[in-house]
Every structure is written in C-alpha cells, then in structure tokens.
PDB file of C-alpha atoms and ligand atoms in Angstrom:
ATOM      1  CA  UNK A  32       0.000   0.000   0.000  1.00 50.00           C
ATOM      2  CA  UNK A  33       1.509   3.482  -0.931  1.00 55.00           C
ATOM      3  CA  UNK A  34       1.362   5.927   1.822  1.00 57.00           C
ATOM      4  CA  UNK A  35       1.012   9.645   0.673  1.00 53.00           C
ATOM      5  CA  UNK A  36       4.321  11.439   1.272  1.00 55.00           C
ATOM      6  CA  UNK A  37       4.460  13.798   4.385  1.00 50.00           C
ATOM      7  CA  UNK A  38       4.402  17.062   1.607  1.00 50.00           C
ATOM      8  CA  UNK A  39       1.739  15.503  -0.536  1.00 53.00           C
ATOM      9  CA  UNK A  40      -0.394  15.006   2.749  1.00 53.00           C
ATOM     10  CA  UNK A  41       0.112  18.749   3.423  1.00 54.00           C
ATOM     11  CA  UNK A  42      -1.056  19.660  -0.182  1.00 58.00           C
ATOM     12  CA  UNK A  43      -4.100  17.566   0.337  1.00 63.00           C
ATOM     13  CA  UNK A  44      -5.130  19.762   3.350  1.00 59.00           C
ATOM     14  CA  UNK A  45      -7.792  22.076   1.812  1.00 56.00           C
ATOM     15  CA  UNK A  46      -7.101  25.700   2.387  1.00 59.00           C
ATOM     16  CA  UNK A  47      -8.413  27.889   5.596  1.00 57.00           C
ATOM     17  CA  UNK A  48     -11.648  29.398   3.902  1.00 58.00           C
ATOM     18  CA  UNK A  49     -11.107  33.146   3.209  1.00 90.00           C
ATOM     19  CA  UNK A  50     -13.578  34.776   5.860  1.00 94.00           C
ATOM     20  CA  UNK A  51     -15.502  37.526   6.756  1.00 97.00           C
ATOM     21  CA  UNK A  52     -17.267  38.568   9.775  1.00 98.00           C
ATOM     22  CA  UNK A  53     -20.616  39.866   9.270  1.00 98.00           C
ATOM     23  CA  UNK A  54     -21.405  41.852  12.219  1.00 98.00           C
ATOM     24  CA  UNK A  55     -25.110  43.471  13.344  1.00 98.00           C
ATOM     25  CA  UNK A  56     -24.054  46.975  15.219  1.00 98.00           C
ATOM     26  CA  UNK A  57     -27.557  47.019  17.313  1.00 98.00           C
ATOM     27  CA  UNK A  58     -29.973  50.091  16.840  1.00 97.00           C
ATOM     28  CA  UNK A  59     -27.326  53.395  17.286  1.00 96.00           C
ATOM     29  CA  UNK A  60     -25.610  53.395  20.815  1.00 97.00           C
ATOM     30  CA  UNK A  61     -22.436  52.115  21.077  1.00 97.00           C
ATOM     31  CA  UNK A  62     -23.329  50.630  24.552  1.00 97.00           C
ATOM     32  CA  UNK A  63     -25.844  48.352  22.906  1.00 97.00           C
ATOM     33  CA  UNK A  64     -23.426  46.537  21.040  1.00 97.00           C
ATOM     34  CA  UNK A  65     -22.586  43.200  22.041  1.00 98.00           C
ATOM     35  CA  UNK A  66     -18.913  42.366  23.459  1.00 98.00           C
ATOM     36  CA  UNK A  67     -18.116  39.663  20.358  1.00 98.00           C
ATOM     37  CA  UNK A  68     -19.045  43.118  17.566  1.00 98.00           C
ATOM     38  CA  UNK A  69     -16.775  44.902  19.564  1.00 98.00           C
ATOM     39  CA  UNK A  70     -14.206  42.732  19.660  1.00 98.00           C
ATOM     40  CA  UNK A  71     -14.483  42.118  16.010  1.00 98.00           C
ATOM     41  CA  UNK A  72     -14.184  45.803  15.394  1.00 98.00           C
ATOM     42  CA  UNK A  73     -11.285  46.280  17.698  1.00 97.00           C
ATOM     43  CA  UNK A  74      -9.137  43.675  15.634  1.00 96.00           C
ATOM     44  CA  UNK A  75     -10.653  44.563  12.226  1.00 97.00           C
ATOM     45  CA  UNK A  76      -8.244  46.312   9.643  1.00 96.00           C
ATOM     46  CA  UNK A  77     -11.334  46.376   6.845  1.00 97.00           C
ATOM     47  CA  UNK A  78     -14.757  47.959   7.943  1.00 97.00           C
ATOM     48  CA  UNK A  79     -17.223  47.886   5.449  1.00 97.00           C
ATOM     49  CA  UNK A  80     -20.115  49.889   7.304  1.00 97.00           C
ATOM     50  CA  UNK A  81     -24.148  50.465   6.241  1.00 95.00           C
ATOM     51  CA  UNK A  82     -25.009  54.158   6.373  1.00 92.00           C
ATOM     52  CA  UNK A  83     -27.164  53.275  10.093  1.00 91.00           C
ATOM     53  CA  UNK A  84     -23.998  52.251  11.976  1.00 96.00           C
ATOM     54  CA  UNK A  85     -23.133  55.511  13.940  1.00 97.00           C
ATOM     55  CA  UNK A  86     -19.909  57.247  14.697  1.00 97.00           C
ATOM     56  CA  UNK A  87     -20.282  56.007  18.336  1.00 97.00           C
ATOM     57  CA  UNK A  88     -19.945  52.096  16.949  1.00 98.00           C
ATOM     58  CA  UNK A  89     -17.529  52.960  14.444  1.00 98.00           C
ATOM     59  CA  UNK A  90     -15.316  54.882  17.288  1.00 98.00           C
ATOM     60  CA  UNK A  91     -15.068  51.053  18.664  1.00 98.00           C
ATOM     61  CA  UNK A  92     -12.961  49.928  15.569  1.00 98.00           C
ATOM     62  CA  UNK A  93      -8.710  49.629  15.609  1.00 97.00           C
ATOM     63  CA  UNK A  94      -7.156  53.294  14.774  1.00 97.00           C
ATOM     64  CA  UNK A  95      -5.477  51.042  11.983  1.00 96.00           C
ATOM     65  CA  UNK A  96      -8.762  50.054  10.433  1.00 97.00           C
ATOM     66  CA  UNK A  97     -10.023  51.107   6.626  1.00 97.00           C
ATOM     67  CA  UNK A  98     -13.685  52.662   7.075  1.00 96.00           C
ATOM     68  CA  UNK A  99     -15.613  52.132   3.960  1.00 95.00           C
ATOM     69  CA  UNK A 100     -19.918  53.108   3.881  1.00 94.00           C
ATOM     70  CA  UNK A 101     -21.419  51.031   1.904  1.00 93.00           C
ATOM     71  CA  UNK A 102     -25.003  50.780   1.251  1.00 78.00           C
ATOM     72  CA  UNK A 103     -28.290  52.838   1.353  1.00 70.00           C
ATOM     73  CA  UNK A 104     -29.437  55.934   2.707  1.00 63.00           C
ATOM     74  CA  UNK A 105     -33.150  57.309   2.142  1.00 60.00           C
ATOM     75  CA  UNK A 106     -32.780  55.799  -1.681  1.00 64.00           C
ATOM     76  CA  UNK A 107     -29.791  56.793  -2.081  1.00 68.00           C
ATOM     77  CA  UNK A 108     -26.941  54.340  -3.220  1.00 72.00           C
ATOM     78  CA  UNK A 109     -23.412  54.729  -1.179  1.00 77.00           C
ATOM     79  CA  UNK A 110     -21.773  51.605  -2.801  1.00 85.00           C
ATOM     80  CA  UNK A 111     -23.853  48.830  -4.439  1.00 88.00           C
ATOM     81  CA  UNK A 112     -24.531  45.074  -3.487  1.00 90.00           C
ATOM     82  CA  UNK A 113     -21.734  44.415  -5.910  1.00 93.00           C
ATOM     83  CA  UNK A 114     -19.361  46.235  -5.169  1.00 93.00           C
ATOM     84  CA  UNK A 115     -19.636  45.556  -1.596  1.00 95.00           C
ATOM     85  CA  UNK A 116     -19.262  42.032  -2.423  1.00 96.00           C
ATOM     86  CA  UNK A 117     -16.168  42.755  -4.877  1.00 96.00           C
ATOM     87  CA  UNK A 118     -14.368  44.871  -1.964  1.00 96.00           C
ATOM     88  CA  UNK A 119     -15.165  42.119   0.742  1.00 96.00           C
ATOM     89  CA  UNK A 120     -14.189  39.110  -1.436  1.00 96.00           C
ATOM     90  CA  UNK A 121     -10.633  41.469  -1.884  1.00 95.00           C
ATOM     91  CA  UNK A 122      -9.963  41.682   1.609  1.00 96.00           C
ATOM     92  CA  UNK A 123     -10.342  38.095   2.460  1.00 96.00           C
ATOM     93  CA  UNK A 124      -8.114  37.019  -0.150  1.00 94.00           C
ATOM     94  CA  UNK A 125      -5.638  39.423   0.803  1.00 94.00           C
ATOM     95  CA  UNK A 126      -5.867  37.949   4.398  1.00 93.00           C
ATOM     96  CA  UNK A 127      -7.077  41.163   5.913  1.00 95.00           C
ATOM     97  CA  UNK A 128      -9.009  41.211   8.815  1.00 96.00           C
ATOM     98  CA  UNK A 129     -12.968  42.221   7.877  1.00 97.00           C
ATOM     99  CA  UNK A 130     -15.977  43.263   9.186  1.00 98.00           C
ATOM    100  CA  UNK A 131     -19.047  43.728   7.477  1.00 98.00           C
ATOM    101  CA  UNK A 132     -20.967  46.203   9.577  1.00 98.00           C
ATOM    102  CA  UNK A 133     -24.377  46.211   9.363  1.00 97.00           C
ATOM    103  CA  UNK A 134     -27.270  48.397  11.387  1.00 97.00           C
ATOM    104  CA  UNK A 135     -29.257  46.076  14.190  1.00 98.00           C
ATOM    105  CA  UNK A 136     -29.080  42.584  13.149  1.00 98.00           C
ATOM    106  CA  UNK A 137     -27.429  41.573  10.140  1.00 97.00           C
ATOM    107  CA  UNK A 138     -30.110  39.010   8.601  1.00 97.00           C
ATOM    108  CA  UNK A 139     -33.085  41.215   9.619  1.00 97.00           C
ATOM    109  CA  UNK A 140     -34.532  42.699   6.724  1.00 94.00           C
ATOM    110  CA  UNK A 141     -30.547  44.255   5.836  1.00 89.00           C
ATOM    111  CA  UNK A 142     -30.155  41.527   3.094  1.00 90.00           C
ATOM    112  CA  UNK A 143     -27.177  40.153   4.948  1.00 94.00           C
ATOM    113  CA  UNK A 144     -27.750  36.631   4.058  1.00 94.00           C
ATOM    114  CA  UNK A 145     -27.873  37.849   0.623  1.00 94.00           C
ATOM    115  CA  UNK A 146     -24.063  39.070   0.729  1.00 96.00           C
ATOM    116  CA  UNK A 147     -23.199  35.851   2.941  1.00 96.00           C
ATOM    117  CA  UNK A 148     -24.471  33.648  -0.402  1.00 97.00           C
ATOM    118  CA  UNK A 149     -22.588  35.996  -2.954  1.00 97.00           C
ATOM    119  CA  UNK A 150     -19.613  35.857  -0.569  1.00 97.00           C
ATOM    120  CA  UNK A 151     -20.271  32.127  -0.468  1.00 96.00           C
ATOM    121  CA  UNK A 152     -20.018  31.627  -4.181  1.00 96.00           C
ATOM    122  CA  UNK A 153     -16.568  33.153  -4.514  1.00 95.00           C
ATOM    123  CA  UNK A 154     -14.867  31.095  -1.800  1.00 94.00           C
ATOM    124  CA  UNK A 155     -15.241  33.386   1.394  1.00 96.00           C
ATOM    125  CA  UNK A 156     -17.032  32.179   3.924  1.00 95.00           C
ATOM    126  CA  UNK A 157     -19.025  34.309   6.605  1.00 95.00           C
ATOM    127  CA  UNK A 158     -18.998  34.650   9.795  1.00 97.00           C
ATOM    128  CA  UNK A 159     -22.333  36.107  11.400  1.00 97.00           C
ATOM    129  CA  UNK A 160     -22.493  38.275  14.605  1.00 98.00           C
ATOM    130  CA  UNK A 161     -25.939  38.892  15.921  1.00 98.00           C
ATOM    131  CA  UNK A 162     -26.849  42.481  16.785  1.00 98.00           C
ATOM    132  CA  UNK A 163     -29.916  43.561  18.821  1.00 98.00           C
ATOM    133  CA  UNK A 164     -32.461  44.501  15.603  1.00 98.00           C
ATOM    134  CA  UNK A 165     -34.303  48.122  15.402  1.00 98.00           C
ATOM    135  CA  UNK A 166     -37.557  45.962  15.401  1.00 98.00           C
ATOM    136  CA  UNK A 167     -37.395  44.909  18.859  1.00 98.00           C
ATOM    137  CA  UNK A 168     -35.266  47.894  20.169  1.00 98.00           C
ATOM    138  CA  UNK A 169     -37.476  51.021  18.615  1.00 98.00           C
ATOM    139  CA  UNK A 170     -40.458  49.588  20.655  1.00 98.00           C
ATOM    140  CA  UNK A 171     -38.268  48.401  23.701  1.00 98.00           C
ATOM    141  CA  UNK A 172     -36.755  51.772  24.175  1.00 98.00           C
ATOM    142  CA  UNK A 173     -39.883  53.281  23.989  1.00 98.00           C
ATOM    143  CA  UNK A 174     -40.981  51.032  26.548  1.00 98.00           C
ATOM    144  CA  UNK A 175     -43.166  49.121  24.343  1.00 98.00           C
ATOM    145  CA  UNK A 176     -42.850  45.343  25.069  1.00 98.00           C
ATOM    146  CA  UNK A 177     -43.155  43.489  21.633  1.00 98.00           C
ATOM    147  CA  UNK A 178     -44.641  40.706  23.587  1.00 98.00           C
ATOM    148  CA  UNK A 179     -46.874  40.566  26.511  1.00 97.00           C
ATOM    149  CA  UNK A 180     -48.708  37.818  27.892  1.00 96.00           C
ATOM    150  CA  UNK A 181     -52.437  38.142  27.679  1.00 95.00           C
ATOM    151  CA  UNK A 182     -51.730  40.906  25.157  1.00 96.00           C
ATOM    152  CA  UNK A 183     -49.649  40.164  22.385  1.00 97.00           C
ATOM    153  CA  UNK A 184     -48.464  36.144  21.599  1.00 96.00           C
ATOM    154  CA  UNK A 185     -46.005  36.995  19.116  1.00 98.00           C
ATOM    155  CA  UNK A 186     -44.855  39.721  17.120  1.00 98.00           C
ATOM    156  CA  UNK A 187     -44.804  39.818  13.000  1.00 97.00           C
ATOM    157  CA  UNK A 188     -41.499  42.139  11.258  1.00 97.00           C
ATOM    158  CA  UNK A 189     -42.211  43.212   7.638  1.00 95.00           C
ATOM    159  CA  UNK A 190     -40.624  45.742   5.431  1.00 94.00           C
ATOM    160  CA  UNK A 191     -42.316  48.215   3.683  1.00 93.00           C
ATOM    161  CA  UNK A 192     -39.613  48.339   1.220  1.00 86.00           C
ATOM    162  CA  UNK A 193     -40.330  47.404  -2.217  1.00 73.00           C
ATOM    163  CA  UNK A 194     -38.686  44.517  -3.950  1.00 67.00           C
ATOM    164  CA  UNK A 195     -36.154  46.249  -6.467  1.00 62.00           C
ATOM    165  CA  UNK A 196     -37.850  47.153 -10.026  1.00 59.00           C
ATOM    166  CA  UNK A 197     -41.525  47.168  -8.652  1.00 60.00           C
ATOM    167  CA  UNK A 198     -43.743  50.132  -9.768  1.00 51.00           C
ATOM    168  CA  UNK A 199     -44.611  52.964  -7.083  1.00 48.00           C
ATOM    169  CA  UNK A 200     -48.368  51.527  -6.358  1.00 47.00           C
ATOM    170  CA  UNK A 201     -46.975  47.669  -7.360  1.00 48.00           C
ATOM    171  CA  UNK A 202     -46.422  45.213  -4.300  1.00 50.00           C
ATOM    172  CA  UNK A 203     -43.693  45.035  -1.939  1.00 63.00           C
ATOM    173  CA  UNK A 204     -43.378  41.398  -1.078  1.00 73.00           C
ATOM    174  CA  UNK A 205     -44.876  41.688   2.384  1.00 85.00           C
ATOM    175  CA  UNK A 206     -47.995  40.048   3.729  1.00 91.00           C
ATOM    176  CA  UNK A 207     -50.331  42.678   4.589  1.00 94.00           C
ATOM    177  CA  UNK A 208     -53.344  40.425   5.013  1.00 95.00           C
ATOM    178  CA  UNK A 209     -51.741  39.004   7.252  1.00 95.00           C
ATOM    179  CA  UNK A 210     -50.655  42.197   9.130  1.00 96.00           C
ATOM    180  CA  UNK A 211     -53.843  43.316   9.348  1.00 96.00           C
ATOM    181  CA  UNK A 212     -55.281  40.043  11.150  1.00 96.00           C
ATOM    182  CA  UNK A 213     -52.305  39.165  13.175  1.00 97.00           C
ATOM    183  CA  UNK A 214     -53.340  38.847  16.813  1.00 95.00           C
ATOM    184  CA  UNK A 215     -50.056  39.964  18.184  1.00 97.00           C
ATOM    185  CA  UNK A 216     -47.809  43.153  17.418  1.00 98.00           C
ATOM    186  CA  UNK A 217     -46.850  43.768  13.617  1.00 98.00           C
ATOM    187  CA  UNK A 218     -43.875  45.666  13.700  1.00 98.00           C
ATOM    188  CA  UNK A 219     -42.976  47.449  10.056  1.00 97.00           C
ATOM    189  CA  UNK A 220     -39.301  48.564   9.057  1.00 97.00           C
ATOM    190  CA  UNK A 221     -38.397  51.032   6.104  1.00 95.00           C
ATOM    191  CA  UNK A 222     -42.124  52.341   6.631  1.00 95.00           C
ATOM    192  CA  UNK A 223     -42.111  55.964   7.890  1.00 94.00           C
ATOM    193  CA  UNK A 224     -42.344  57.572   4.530  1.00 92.00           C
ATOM    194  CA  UNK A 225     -44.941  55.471   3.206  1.00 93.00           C
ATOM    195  CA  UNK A 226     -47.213  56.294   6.622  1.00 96.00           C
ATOM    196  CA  UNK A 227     -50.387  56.949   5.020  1.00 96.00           C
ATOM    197  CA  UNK A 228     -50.087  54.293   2.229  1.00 95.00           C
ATOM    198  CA  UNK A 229     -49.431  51.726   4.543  1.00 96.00           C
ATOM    199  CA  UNK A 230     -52.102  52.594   7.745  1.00 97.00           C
ATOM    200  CA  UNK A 231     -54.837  53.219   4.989  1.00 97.00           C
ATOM    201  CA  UNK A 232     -53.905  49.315   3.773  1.00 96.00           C
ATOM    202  CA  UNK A 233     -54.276  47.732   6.901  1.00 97.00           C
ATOM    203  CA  UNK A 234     -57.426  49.422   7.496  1.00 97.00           C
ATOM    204  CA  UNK A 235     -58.489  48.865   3.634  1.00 97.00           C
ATOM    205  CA  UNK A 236     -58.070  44.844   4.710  1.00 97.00           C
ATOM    206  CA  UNK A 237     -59.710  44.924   7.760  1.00 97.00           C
ATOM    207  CA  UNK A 238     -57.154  46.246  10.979  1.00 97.00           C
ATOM    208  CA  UNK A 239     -59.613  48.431  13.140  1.00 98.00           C
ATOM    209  CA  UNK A 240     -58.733  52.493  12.671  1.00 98.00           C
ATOM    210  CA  UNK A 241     -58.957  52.763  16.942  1.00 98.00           C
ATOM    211  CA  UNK A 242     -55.558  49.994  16.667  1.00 98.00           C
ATOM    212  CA  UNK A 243     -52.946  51.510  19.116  1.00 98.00           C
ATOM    213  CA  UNK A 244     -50.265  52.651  17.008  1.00 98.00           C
ATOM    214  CA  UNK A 245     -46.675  54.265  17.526  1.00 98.00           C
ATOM    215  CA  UNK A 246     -44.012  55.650  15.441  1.00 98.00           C
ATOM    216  CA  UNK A 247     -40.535  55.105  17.338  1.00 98.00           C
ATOM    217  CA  UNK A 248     -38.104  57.908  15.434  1.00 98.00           C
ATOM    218  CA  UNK A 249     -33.994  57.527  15.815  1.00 97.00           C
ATOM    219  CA  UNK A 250     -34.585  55.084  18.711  1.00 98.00           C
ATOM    220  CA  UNK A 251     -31.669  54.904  20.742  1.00 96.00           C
ATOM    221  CA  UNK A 252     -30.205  58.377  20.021  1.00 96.00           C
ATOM    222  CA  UNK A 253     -30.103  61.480  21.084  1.00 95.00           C
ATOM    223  CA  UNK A 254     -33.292  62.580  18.859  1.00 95.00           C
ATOM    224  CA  UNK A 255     -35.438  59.860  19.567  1.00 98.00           C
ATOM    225  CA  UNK A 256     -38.877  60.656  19.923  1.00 97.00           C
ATOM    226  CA  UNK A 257     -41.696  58.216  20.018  1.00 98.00           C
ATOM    227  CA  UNK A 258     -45.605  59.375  18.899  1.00 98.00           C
ATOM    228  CA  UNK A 259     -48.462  56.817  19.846  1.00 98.00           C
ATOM    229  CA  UNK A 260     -52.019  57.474  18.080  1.00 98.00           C
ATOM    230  CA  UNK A 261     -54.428  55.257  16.732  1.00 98.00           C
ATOM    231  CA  UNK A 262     -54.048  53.916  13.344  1.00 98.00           C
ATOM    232  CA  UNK A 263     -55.989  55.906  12.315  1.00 98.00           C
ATOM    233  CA  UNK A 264     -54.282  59.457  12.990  1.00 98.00           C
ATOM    234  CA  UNK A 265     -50.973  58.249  13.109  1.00 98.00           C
ATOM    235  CA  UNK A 266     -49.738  59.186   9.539  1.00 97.00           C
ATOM    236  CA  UNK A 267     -51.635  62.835   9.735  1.00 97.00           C
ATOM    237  CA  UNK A 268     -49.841  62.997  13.606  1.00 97.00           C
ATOM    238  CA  UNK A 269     -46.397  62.072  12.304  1.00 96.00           C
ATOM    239  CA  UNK A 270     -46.332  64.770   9.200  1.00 94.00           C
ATOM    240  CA  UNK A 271     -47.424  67.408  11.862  1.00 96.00           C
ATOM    241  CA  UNK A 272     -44.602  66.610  14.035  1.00 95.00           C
ATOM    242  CA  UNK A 273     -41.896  65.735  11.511  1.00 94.00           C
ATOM    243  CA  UNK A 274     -40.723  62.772  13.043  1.00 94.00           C
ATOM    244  CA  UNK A 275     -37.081  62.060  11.639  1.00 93.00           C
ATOM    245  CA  UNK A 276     -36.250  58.767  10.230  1.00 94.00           C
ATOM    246  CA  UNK A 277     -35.224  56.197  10.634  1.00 95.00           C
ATOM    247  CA  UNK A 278     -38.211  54.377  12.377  1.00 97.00           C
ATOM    248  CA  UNK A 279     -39.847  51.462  13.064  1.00 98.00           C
ATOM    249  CA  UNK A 280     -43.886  51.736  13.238  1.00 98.00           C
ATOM    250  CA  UNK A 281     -45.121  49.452  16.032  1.00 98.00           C
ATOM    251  CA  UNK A 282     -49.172  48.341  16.186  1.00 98.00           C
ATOM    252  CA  UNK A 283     -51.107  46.650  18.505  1.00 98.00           C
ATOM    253  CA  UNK A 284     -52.470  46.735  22.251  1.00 98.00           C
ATOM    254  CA  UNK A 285     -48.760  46.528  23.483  1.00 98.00           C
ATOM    255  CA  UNK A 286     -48.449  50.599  22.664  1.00 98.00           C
ATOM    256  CA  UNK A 287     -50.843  51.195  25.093  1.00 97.00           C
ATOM    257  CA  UNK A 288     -48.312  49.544  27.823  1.00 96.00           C
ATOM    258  CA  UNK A 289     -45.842  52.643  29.087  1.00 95.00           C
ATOM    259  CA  UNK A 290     -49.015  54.912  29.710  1.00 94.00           C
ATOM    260  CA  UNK A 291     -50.257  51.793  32.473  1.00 94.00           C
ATOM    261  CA  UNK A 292     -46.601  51.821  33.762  1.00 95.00           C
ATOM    262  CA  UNK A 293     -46.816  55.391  34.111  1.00 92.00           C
ATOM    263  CA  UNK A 294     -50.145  55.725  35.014  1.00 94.00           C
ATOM    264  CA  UNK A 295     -49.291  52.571  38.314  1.00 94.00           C
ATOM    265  CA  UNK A 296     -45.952  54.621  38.693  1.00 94.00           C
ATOM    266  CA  UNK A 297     -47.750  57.704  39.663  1.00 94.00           C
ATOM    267  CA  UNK A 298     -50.326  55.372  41.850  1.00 93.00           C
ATOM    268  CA  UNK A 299     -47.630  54.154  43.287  1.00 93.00           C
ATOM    269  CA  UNK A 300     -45.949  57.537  44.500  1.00 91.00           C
ATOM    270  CA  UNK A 301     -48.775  58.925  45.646  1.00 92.00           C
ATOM    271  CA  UNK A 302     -49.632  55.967  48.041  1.00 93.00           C
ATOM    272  CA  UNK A 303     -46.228  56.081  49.124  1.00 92.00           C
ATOM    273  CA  UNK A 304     -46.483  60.134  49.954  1.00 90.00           C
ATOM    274  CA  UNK A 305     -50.069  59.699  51.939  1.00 81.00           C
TER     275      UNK A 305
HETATM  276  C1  SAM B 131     -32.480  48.421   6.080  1.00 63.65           C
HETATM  277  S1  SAM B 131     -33.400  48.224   7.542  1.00 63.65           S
HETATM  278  C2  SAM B 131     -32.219  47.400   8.507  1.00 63.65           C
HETATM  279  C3  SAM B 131     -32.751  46.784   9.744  1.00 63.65           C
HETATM  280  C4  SAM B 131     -31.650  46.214  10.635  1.00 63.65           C
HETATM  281  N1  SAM B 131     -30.991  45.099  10.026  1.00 63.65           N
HETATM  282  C5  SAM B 131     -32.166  45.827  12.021  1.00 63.65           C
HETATM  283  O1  SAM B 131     -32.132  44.650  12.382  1.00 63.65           O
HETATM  284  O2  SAM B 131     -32.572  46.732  12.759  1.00 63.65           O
HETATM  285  C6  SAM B 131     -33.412  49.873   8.171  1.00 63.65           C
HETATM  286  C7  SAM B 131     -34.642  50.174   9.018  1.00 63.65           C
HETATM  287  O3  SAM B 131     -34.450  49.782  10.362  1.00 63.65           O
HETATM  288  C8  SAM B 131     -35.148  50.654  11.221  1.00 63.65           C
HETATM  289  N2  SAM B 131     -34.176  51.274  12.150  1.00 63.65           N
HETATM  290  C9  SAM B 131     -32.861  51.013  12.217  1.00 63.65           C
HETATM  291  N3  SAM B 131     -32.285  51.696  13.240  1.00 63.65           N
HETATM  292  C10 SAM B 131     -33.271  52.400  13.813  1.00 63.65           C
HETATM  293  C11 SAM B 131     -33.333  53.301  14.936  1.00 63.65           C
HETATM  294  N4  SAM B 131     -32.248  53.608  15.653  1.00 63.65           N
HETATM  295  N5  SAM B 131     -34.531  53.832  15.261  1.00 63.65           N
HETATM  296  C12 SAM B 131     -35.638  53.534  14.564  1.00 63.65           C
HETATM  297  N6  SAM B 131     -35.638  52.693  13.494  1.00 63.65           N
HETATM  298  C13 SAM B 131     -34.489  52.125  13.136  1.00 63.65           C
HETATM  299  C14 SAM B 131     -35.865  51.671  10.334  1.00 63.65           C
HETATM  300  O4  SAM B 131     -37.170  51.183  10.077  1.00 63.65           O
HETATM  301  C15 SAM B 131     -35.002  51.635   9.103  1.00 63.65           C
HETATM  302  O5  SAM B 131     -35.717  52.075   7.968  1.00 63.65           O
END
C-alpha cells in the first residue's frame, strides 16, 4: 500500500476558507453593542459599514482600520450590493481582517444573508455576529414590550420596502393580510415615509382604525422621539410633528403599555407620599 508522502499530505489539506465577519451593530448606541461586535471591530483592519452604523460604533474599531460606507441611505446608493461584495471578497483574499458592519441585526430585513451567499459563491465564507435589531429595540426603548402575555403572543417584522424594479403603487413582497389580522404586534421597518399608504392598507383589509399605534423615530439616540395614536391618525400625527427617520412603526395593544406603567408609577408615589 503506498502511503502519501508527508508534503503531498500537506497539499491535500484544503485551504483555511477566506472569511468575513458579518457583524449586526444594534440600533445606534455604542453601549448596545454586544462584546463579540466589539471585539471584532477592535481587531478589524477592513470595515465595510451600512449608512445606520453611527460614529459612536464605528469609534469602537482599531485606529489602523479602513472605514468604507457602503449601502443605502433614504434611496440613495453609497456603494452597491456588488461592489460591496467585490471589496469584501478582496480583503479576504488578501488575508485582511474584515468586518461587514451592518445596522441592528445583520439578517433582519438588511439583506445580509444575501451578501453571505454571494460571498459564499466566490470562496469566502461568513462569519455572522448577531446584533440587537431596530424591530425589537425602537419599541423596547420606547418602553413598548413586543410581547406581553395576555396581550400580544407573538410579534410579526415586515418591510415596507419594495422589492427592487416594482412600480410605485406595485407590491412590496410583504404580507399585509396578514398584518392586518395578526393577533399579536406587527412591527414594520423602512415604513415611515410610506405612513399613510401603509395605515390606509391595513385598514383597507380589515385592521380596526382605533388599533394603538406608535411611530418610534432615531430610537436609541439622542433625537429619539416616540408618537403613539391610533391607526388611524398616526400618519396625519407624524407629518405634523416631523418625526425624523429612521423608524420602526409598532401596532397593537402593546403601545398602550408605558401609559399603564406610568399611570401605576404615579399610583404608586402617591400611596407612598399619603
Ligand atoms: C435596512 S433596515 C435594517 C434593519 C436592521 N438590520 C435591524 O435589524 O434593525 C433599516 C430600518 O431599520 C429601522 N431602524 C434602524 N435603526 C433604527 C433606529 N435607531 N430607530 C428607529 N428605526 C431604526 C428603520 O425602520 C429603518 O428604515
């Protein structure tokens, strides 16, 4: 029986797969990042960012690091799909170090998995890092439990962005039948400037006008402001106030739950003062 020579055993051994780390950076602060993100970003000497990630997260990543945006801002195309793939695949040849920085949770509605496929098909592999996503932050830091028992089973996440190459009025991919029957929360991302469209199609299908509804703008950050109306009002309410993007529109009874906390807060203090 031949035995394979100790060098042609060592050319057998496949190569370490090219990698990338594809990293969610959480909703905006820097102190809701988790330790492994900021770890990554620490070492990284390639930082391919989304326009979301803030200055606080990208303050986290070595002084030696390349910062690169990438992506989309309110339409607007920073570096394409493509070309985020062609820098990416690059860098891991090249042996750098590389982070793929995306806002909240990479595979949440930031076509992550989409990039970890391309990625795939060129020989790098991909490394995901879960962030904390916008659609359970926004409402959390609003005080707006996505989930409460008795109230809401479950929560549904859509996007209210259109599939690329749709018409203006054409559909966008997401169930809104479904939306507007869910018994739990329905939580919708990329849908503050399509308020009126959107509100007027739930109710259209059958979601009650009276729904509690909130708009939670820049959650996280220094200019977030939250707006609760019914379903109803809440697109006329949110044009009045100008309520900055980016947000994440939150329905169901669950928006009703800071005013209770509030309202058994103040019980509570004046029991305690009598
Ligand atoms: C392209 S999606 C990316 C979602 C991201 N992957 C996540 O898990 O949060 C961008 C949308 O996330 C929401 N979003 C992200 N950060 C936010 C924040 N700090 N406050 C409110 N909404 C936010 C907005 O609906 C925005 O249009």
């Amino acid at each position: 029986v031949s035995r394979p020579s100790a060098a042609s055993r060592h050319d057998a051994v496949p190569p370490l797969p090219r990698r990338v780390h594809l990293v969610g950076a959480g909703p905006g602060p820097a102190d809701l990042l988790t330790l492994r993100a900021a770890r990554l970003l620490g070492q990284a000497e390639l930082v391919v960012h989304d326009q979301l990630v803030t200055e606080d997260v990208l303050a986290l990543a070595s002084p030696r690091a390349e910062l690169v945006p990438a992506g989309r801002r309110q339409g607007r195309v920073v570096a394409s799909h493509e070309e985020v793939v062609d820098l990416l695949v690059a860098a891991a040849r090249a042996g750098r170090r590389t982070v793929r920085l995306k806002g909240g949770d990479p595979v949440v509605l930031g076509r992550g998995g989409e990039e970890a496929l391309d990625l795939a098909a060129r020989g790098v592999a991909c490394e995901l890092v879960p962030g904390i996503t916008s659609a359970v932050a926004a409402p959390e830091l609003a005080g707006i439990p996505v989930t409460h028992r008795g109230v809401a089973p479950g929560f549904l996440v859509l996007t209210a962005q259109r599939a690329p190459g749709s018409s203006a009025s054409g559909p966008d991919g997401a169930d809104w039948a479904l939306a507007a029957r869910f018994s739990g929360t329905v939580v919708v991302l990329m849908g503050a400037t399509r308020l009126a469209e959107l509100c007027g199609r739930l109710q259209a299908l059958g979601r009650s006008g009276t729904t509690p509804a909130a708009l939670v703008s820049q959650a996280g950050l220094p200019g977030q402001r939250v707006l609760a109306a019914p379903l109803a009002q809440l697109p006329e309410r949110a044009l009045a106030e100008h309520l900055p993007t980016p947000a994440v529109l939150v329905i169901g009874d669950v928006v009703g739950i800071p005013a209770e906390v509030e309202r058994r807060l103040g019980d509570a203090l004046v029991a305690a003062s009598v």
